[in-house]
Coordinates of C-alpha atoms in Angstrom, one line a residue:
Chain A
X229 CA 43.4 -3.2 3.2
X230 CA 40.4 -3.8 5.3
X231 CA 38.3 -6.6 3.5
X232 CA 35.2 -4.9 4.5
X233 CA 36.4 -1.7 3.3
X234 CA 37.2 -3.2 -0.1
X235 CA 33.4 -4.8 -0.5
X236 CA 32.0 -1.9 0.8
X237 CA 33.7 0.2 -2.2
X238 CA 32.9 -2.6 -4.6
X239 CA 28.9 -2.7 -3.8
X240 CA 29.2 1.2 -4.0
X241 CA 30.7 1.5 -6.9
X242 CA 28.2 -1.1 -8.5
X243 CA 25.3 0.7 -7.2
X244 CA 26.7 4.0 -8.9
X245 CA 27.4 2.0 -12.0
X246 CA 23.9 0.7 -12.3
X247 CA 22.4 3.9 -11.7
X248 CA 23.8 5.1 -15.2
X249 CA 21.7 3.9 -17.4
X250 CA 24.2 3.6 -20.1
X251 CA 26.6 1.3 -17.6
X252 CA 23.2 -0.8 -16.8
X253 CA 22.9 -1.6 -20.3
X254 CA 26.3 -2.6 -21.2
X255 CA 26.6 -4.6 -17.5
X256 CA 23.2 -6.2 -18.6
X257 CA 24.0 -7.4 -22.1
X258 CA 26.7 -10.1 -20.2
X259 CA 24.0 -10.6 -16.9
X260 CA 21.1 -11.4 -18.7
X261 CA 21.9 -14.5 -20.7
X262 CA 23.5 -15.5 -17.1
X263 CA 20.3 -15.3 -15.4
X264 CA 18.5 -17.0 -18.8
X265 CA 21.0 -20.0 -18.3
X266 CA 20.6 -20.3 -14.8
X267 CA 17.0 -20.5 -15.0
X268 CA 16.5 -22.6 -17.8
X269 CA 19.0 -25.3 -15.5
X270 CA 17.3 -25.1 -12.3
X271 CA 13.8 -25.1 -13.5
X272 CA 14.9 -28.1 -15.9
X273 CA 16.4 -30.1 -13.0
X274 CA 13.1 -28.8 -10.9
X275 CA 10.8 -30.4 -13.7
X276 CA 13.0 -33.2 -14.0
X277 CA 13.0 -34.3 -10.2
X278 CA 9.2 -32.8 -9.4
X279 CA 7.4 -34.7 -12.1
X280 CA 9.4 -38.2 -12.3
X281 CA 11.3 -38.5 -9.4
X282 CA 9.5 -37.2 -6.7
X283 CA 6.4 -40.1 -5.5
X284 CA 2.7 -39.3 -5.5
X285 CA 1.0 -37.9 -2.5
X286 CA -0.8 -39.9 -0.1
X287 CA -3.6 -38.0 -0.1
X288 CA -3.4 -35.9 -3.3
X289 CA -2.2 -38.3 -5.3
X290 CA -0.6 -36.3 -9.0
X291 CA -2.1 -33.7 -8.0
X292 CA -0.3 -32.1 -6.0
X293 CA 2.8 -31.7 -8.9
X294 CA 1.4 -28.2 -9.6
X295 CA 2.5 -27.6 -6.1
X296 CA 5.9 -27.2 -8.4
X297 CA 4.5 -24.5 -10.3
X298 CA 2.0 -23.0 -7.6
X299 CA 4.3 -22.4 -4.7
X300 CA 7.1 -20.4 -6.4
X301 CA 5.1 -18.3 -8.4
X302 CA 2.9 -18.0 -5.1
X303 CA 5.8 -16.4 -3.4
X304 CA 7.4 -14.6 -6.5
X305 CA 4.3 -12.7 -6.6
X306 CA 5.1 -11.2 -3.3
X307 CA 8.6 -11.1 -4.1
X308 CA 8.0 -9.0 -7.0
X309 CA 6.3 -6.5 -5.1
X310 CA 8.8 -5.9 -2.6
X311 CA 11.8 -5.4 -5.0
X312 CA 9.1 -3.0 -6.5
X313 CA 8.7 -1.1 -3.5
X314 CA 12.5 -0.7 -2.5
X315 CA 13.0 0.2 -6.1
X316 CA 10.6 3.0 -5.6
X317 CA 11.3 3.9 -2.5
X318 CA 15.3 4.2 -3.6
X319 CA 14.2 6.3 -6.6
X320 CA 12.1 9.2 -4.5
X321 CA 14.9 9.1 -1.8
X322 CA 18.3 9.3 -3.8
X323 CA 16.5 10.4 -7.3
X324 CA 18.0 7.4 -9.0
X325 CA 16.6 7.3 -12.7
X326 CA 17.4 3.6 -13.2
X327 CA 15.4 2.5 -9.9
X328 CA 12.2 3.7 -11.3
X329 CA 13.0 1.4 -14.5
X330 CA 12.9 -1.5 -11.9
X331 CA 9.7 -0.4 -10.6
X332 CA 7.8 0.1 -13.8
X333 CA 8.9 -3.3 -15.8
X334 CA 8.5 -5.0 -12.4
X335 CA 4.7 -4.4 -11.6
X336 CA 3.2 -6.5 -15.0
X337 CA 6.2 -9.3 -14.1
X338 CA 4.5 -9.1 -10.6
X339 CA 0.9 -8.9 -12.2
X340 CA 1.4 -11.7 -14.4
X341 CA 2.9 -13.8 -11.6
X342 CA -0.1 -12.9 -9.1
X343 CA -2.4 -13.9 -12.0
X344 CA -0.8 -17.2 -12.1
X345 CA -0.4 -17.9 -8.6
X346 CA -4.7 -17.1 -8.4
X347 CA -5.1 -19.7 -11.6
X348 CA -2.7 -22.8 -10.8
X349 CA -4.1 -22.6 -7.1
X350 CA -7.5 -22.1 -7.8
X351 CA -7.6 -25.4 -10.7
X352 CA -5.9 -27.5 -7.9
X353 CA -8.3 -26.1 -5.7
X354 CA -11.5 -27.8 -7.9
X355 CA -10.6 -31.7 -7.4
X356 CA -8.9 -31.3 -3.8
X357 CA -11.3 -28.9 -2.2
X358 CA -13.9 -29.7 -4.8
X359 CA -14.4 -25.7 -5.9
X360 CA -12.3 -23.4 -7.5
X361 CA -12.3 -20.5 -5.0
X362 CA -13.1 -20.0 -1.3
X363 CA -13.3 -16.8 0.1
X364 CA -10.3 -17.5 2.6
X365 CA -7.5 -15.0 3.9
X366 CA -4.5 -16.1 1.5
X367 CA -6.8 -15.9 -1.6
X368 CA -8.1 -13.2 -1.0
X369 CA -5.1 -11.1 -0.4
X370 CA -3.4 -12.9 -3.2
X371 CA -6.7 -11.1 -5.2
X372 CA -5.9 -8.0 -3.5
X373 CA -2.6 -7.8 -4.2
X374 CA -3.1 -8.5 -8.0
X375 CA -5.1 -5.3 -7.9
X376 CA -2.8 -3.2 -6.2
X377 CA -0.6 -4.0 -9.0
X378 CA -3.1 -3.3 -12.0
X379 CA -3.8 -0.2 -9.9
X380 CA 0.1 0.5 -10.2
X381 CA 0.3 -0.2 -14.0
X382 CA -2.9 2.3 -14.4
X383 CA -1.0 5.2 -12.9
X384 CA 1.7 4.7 -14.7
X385 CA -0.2 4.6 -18.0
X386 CA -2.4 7.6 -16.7
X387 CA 0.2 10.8 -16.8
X388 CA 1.3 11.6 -20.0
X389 CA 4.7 13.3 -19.1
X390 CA 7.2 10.0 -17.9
X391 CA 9.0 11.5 -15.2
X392 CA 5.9 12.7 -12.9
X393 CA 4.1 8.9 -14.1
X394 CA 7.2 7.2 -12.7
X395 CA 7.5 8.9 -9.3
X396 CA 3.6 8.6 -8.6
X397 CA 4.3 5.1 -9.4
X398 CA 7.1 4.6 -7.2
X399 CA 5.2 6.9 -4.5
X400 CA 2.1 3.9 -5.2
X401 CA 4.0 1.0 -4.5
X402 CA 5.7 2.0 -1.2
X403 CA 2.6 3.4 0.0
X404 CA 0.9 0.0 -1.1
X405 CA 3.5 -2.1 0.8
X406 CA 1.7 -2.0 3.8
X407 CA -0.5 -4.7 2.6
X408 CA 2.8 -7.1 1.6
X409 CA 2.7 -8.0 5.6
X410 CA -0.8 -8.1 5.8
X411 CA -1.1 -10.8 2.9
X412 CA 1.8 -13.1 5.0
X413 CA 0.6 -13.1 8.4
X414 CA -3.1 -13.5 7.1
X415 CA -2.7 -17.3 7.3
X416 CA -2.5 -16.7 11.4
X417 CA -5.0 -13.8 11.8
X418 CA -7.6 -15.3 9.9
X419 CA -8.9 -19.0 10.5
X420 CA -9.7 -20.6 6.9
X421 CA -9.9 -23.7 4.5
X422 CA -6.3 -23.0 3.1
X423 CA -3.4 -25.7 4.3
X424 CA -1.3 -23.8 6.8
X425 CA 2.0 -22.7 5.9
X426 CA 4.5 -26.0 5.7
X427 CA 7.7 -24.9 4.3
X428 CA 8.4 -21.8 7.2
X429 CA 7.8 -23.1 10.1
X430 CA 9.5 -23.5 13.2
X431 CA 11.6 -26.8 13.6
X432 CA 12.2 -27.1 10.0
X433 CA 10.0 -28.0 7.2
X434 CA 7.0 -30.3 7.4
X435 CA 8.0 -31.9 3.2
X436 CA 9.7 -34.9 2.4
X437 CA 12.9 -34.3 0.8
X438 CA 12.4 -35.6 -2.6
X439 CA 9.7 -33.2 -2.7
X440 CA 11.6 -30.0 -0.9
X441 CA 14.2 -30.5 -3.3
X442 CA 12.5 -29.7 -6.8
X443 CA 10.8 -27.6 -5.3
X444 CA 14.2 -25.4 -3.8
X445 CA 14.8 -25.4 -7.3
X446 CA 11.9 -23.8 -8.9
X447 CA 11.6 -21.5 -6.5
X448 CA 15.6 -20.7 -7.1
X449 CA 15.0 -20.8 -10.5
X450 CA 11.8 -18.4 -11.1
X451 CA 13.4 -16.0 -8.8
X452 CA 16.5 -16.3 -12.1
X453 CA 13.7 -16.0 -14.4
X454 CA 12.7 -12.9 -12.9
X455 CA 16.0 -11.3 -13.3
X456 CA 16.2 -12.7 -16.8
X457 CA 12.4 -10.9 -18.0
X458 CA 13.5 -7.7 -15.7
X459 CA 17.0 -6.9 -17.3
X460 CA 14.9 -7.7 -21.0
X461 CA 12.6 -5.4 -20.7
X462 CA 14.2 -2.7 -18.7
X463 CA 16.7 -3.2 -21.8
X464 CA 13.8 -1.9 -23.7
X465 CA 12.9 0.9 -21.4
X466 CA 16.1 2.3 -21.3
X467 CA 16.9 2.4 -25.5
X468 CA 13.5 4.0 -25.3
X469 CA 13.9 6.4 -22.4
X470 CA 17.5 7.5 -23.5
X471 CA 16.6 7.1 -27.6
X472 CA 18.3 10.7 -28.0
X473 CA 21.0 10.6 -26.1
X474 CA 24.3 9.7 -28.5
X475 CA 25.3 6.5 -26.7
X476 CA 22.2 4.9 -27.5
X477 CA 22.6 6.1 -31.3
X478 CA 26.4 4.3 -30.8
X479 CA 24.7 1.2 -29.7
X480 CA 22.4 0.6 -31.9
X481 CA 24.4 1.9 -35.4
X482 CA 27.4 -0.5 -34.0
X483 CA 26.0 -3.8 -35.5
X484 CA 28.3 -5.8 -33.6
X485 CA 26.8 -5.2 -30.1
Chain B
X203 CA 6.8 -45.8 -15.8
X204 CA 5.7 -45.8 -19.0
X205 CA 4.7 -42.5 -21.0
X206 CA 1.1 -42.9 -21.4
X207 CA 0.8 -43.2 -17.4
X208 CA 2.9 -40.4 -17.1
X209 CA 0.7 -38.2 -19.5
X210 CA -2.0 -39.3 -17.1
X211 CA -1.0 -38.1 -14.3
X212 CA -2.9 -40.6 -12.0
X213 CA -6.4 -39.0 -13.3
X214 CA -4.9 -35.6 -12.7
X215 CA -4.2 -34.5 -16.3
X216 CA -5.5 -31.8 -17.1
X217 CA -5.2 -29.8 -13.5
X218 CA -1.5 -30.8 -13.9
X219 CA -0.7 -30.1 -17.7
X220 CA -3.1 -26.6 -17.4
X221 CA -1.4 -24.9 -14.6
X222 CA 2.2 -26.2 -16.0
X223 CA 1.0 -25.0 -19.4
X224 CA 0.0 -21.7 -18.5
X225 CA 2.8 -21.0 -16.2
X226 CA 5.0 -22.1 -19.2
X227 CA 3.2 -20.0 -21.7
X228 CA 3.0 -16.8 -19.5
X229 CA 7.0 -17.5 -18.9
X230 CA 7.5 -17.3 -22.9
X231 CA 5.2 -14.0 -23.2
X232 CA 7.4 -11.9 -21.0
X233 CA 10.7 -13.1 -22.7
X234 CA 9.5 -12.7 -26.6
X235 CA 7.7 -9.4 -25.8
X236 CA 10.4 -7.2 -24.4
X237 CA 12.7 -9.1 -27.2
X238 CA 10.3 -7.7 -29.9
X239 CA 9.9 -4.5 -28.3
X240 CA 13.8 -3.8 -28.1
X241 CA 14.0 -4.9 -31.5
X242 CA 11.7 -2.4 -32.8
X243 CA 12.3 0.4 -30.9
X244 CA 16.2 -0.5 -32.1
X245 CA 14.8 -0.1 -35.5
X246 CA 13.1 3.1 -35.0
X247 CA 16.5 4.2 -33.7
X248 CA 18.5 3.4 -37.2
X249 CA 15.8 5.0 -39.0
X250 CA 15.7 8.1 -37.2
X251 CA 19.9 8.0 -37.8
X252 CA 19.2 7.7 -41.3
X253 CA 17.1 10.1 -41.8
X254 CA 19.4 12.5 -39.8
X255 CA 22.2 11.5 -42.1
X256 CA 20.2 12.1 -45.1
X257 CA 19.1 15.8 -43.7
X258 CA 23.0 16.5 -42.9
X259 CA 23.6 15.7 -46.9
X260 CA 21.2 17.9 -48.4
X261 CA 22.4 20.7 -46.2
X262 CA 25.9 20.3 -47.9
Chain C
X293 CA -0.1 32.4 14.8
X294 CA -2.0 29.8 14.9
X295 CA -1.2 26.0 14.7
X296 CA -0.6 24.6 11.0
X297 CA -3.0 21.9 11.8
X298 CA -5.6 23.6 13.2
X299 CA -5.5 26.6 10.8
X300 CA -6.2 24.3 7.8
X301 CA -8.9 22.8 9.4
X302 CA -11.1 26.1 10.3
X303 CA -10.3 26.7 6.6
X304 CA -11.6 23.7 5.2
X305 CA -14.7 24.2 7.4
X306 CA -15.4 27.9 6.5
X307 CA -15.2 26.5 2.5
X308 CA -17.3 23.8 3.3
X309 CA -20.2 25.9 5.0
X310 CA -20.0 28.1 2.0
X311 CA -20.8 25.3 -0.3
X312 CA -22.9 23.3 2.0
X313 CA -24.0 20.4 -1.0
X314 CA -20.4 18.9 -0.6
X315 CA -21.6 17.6 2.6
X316 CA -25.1 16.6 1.6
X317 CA -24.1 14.8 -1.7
X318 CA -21.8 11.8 0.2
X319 CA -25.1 11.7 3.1
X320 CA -27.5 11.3 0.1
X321 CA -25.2 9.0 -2.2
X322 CA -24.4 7.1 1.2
X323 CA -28.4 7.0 1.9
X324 CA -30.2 5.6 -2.0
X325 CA -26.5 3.2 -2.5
X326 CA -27.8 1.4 0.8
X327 CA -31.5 1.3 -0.2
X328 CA -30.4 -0.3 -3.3
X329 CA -30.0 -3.5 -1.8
X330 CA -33.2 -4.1 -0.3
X331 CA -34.8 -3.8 -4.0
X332 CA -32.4 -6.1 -5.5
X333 CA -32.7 -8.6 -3.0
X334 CA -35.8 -11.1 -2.2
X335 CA -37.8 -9.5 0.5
X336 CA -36.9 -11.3 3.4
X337 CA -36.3 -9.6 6.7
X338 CA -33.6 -12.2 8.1
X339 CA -31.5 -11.9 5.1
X340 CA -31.9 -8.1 5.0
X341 CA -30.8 -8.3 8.8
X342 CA -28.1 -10.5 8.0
X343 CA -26.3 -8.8 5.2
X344 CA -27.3 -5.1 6.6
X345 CA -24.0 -4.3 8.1
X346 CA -21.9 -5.0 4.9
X347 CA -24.7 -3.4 2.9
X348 CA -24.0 -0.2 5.2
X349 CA -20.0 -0.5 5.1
X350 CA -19.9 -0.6 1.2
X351 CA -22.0 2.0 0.9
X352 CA -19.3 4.1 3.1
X353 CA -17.0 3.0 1.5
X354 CA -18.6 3.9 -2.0
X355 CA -19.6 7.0 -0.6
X356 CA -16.1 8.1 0.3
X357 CA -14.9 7.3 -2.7
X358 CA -16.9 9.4 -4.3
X359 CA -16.5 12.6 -2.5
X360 CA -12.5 12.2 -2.8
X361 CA -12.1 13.5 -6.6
X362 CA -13.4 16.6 -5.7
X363 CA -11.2 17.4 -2.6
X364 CA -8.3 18.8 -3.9
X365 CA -9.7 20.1 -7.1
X366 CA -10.5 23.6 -6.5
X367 CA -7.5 24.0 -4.4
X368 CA -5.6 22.9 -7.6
X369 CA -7.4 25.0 -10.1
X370 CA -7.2 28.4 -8.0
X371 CA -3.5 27.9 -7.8
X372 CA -4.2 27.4 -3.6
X373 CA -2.2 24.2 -3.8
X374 CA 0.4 25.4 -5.7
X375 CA 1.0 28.0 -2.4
X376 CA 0.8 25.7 -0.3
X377 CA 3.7 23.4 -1.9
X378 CA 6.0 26.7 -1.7
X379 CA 5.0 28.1 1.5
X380 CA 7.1 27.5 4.6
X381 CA 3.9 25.8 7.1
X382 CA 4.4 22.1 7.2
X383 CA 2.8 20.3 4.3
X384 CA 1.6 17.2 5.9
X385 CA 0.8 19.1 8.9
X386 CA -1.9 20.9 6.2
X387 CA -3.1 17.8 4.8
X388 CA -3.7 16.1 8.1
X389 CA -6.3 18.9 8.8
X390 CA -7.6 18.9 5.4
X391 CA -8.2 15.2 5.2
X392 CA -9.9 15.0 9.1
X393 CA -11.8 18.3 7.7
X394 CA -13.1 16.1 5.0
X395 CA -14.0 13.5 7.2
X396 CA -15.5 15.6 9.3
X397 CA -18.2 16.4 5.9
X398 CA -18.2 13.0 4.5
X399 CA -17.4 9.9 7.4
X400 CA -18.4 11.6 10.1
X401 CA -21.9 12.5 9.2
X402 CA -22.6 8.9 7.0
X403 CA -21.8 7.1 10.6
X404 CA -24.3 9.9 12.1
X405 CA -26.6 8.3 9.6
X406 CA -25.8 5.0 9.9
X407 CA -28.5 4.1 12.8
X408 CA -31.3 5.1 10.8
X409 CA -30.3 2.9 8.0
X410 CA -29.9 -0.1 10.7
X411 CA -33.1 0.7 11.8
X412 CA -34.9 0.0 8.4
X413 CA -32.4 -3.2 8.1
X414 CA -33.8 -4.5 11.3
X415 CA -30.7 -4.3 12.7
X416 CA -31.3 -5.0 16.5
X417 CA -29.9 -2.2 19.2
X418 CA -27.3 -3.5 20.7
X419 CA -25.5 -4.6 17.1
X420 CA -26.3 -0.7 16.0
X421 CA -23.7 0.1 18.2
X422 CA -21.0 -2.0 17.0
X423 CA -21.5 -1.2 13.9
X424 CA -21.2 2.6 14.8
X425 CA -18.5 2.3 16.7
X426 CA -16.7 0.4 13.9
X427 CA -17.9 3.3 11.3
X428 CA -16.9 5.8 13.7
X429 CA -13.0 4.5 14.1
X430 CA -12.9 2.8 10.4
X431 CA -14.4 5.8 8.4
X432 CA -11.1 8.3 9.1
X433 CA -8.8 6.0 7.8
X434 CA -11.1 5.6 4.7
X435 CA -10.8 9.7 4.5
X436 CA -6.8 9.6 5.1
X437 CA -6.1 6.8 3.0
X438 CA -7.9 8.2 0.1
X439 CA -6.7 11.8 -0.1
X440 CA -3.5 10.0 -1.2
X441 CA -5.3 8.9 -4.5
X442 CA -6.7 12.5 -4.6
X443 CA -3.7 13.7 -4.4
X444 CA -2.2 11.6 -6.8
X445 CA -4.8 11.8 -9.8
X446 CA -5.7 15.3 -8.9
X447 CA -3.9 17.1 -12.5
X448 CA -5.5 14.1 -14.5
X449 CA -8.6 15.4 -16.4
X450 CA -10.7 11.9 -15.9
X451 CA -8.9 10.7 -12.3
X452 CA -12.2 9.8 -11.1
X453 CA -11.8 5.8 -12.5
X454 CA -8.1 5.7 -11.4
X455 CA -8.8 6.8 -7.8
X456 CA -11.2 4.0 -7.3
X457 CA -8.8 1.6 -8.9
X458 CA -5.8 2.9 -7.1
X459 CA -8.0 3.3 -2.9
X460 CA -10.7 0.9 -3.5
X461 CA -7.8 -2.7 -3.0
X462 CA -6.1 -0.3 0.1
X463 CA -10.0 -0.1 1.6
X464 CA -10.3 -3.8 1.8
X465 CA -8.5 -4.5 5.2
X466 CA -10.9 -1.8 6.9
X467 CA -14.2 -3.6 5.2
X468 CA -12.7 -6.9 6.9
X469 CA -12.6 -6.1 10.0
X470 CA -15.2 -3.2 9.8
X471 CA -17.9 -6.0 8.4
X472 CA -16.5 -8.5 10.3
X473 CA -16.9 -7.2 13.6
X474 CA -21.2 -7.0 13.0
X475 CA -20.6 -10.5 11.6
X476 CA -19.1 -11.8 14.6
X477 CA -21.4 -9.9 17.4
X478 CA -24.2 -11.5 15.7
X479 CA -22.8 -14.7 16.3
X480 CA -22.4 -13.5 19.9
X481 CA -19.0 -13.3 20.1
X482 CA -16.7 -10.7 21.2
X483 CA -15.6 -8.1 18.7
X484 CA -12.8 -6.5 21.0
X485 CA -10.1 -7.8 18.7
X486 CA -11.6 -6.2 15.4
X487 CA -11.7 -2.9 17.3
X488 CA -8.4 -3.2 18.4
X489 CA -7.6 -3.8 14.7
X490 CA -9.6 -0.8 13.3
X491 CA -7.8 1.4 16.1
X492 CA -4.6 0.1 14.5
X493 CA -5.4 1.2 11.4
X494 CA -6.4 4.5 12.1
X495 CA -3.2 5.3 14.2
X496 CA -1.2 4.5 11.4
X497 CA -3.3 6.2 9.0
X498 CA -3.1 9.1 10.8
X499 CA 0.9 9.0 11.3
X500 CA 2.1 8.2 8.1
X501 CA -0.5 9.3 5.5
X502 CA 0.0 13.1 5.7
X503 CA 3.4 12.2 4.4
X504 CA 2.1 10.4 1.2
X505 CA -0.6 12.9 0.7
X506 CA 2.3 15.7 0.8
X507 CA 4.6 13.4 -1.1
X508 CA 2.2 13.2 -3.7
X509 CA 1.5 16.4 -4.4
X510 CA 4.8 17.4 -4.5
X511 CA 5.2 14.4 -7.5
X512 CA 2.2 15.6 -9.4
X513 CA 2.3 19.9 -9.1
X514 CA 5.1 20.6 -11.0

């Protein structure tokens, strides 16, 4: 058999599995701890090689160790937003119930995230740049962006019948994706106080190793973590969503699962 | 390296051990909340079983 | 018959004659928000001259804001919408005209405005007409981009909060470069790029935001 054929069928038939919500939940119950585990070891070994191994910056000195936490969270936030959007935009094309799941319990994942990225950055801000916040491009639309998902969460919270709150959410965060570019090329449009980018840049990084390495392994690992909180709480979405539908009832009287 | 230095963080303690700290703490939130909530809502499930049960009884 | 687009428009224009305050309530909003400043602020005619521009812009933008609750409203309670959703014209063809009707009422008559309000900002000329220009070309977009919030809070009793929560972060790249361009002319420098940007915006506005608007409303009227 063709081996393109045979993965083709394969992501297919996962897709269509997923979309169930009763398949998600018993596919999830054995992904989850995966995604737990795999986190918990590459954010361990991140810690491990980011706080003792890898030397103090010449110019930052310690400091710059929350560049271990900062960075990954900094690009999990737009992460976040994007598997949001594709979620959504899946859901209003192909009407997949489970998609809209993704959406909903990804935007305060996303929010928190954005949050973070705003706090760890602006505290290393106050003894490098000697403030906590300048009014520069990638801050700002870092700002922006944390708004576009509290915007997200409010429409959601705003309808009282579920199914018309989750596609106006979904319709939301596709039609807020327009500023996910805007927010990475904002470093080149707008001149500002912010380091350049030095991870993505042409002719390979501008990092020492010992420091690209934990840090490859944060950013591995929150991306895990994000799974891991995702498939918990669309676990809880989906017993509440489906709470009278027998399987569920199955589920939960059957002590052993 | 001993401990105390590292606690120190070259004079960088508490911008160091805040944003880790927070990061961790936010990190914990989102895996205990959607734990509690799925126990709960688990709970309201089995209650609303037994309750069904019970009505099912006093019909016979 | 007549052109989806066009048709739409005449109609919003015939309702808006008919209930004329709709236009002067934006104006007048558009008009005291701007005066605001100058009270709040020490009284010093460089600053005043300085921060004018942005004064003028968030005021249009405020302005805007306010006049989208009411957009789709009494189409929505008169069942108008509801006809329009199961009628065979192109939706987004509709809300193209109904949106540029509304800008017509609100952004085009606030820019209109605008040089007056430079005038008592001390705005000098020939940074008047930058800043019209930049109203004139940012202001649509504001109007497109905010009948998709209208359309998406319009069956919620109290949407007016959520609309500003939901446009008000999607307004922000227009303010940039709408602010920025007065900014930079002041400076002397050349605001071509900004422009350039705002023109950007406006063609994408007015490509893909009659499909949200319609998208919307199709999520929300049941």
């Amino acid at each position: 058999m063709n081996p393109l054929k045979s993965i083709w069928n394969f992501l297919s038939s996962t897709y269509h599995r997923l979309g169930s919500p009763r398949e998600f939940y018993t596919i999830s119950q054995y992904t989850t701890p995966v995604f737990g585990f795999l986190f918990l070891a590459l954010s361990l070994f991140g810690t491990y090689f980011g706080l003792f191994v890898a030397p103090a910056d010449y110019q930052q000195g310690d400091s710059f160790r929350i560049l271990f936490v900062h960075v990954p969270v900094a690009w999990m936030s737009l992460f976040v937003y994007v598997v949001m959007a594709t979620a959504g935009a899946i859901g209003l094309i192909w009407r997949m119930k489970m998609a809209f799941v993704v959406t909903i319990c990804s935007a305060p994942i996303g929010a928190a995230f954005t949050a973070l990225a705003l706090l760890t950055g602006s505290i290393w801000g106050k003894p490098i740049w000697g403030t906590y916040w300048v009014w520069d491009a990638r801050l700002t639309s870092e700002l922006i962006l944390l708004f576009l998902y509290f915007g997200i969460m409010a429409v959601y919270y705003a309808f009282e019948e579920r199914k018309t709150a989750e596609k106006a959410t979904a319709l939301l965060a596709v039609v807020g994706v327009v500023i996910v570019p805007i927010i990475h090329y904002s470093v080149e449009w707008w001149s500002s106080l912010h380091q350049g980018p030095t991870v993505f840049v042409e002719g390979g990084p501008k990092m020492p190793p010992e420091m690209l390495l934990p840090l490859a392994f944060m950013a591995v690992g929150f991306m895990f973590f994000y799974g891991y909180a995702l498939f918990l709480s669309m676990q809880a979405k989906v017993l509440d969503n489906e709470r009278k539908s027998r399987w569920v009832k199955e589920i939960v009287s059957d002590k052993t699962r | 390296m001993n401990w105390s230095e590292f606690f120190h963080m070259g004079g960088y303690a508490f911008e160091v051990w805040t944003c880790w700290g927070l990061t961790l703490a936010v990190l914990i939130c989102f895996v205990i909340y959607p734990k509690r909530r799925n126990a709960r809502i688990r709970s309201e499930i089995l209650r609303q079983i037994h309750r069904e049960q019970l009505d099912q009884k006093n019909d016979a | 018959m007549k052109n989806t687009l066009v048709l739409y428009f005449q109609r919003e224009w015939q309702l808006m004659f008919r209930n004329t305050s709709s236009m002067i309530q934006p104006l007048v909003f558009f008009i005291i928000i701007a005066l605001l400043f100058p009270f709040s602020l020490p009284a010093e005619g460089a600053l005043l001259q300085k921060i004018g521009g942005g004064v003028i812009w968030v005021s249009a933008v405020l302005a805007t804001m306010l006049s989208l609750e009411s957009m789709f409203h009494s189409d929505y309670q008169d069942g108008t919408l509801e006809q329009m959703l199961i009628h065979p014209r192109s939706l987004p063809l509709a809300m193209l005209g109904k949106a540029l009707a509304h800008w017509t009422s609100t952004g085009l008559v606030l820019t209109a405005f605008s040089p007056i309000l430079c005038i008592t900002f001390n705005i000098p000329n020939e940074q008047i007409w930058v800043l019209f220009s930049g109203l004139m070309l940012g202001t649509p977009s504001l109007s497109l981009i905010g009948a998709i919030g209208a359309a998406l809070t319009v069956t919620l009793r109290r949407g007016g909060v959520l609309i500003a929560i939901v446009i008000l972060p999607l307004y922000i790249p227009i303010l940039i470069f709408g602010a920025g361009m007065l900014s930079q002319s002041a400076q002397g420098l050349e605001v071509a790029s900004q422009l350039y940007a705002l023109a950007a915006i406006l063609m994408l506005s007015l490509t893909l935001t009659p499909f949200a608007i319609a998208g919307a409303l199709r999520v929300t009227i049941n």
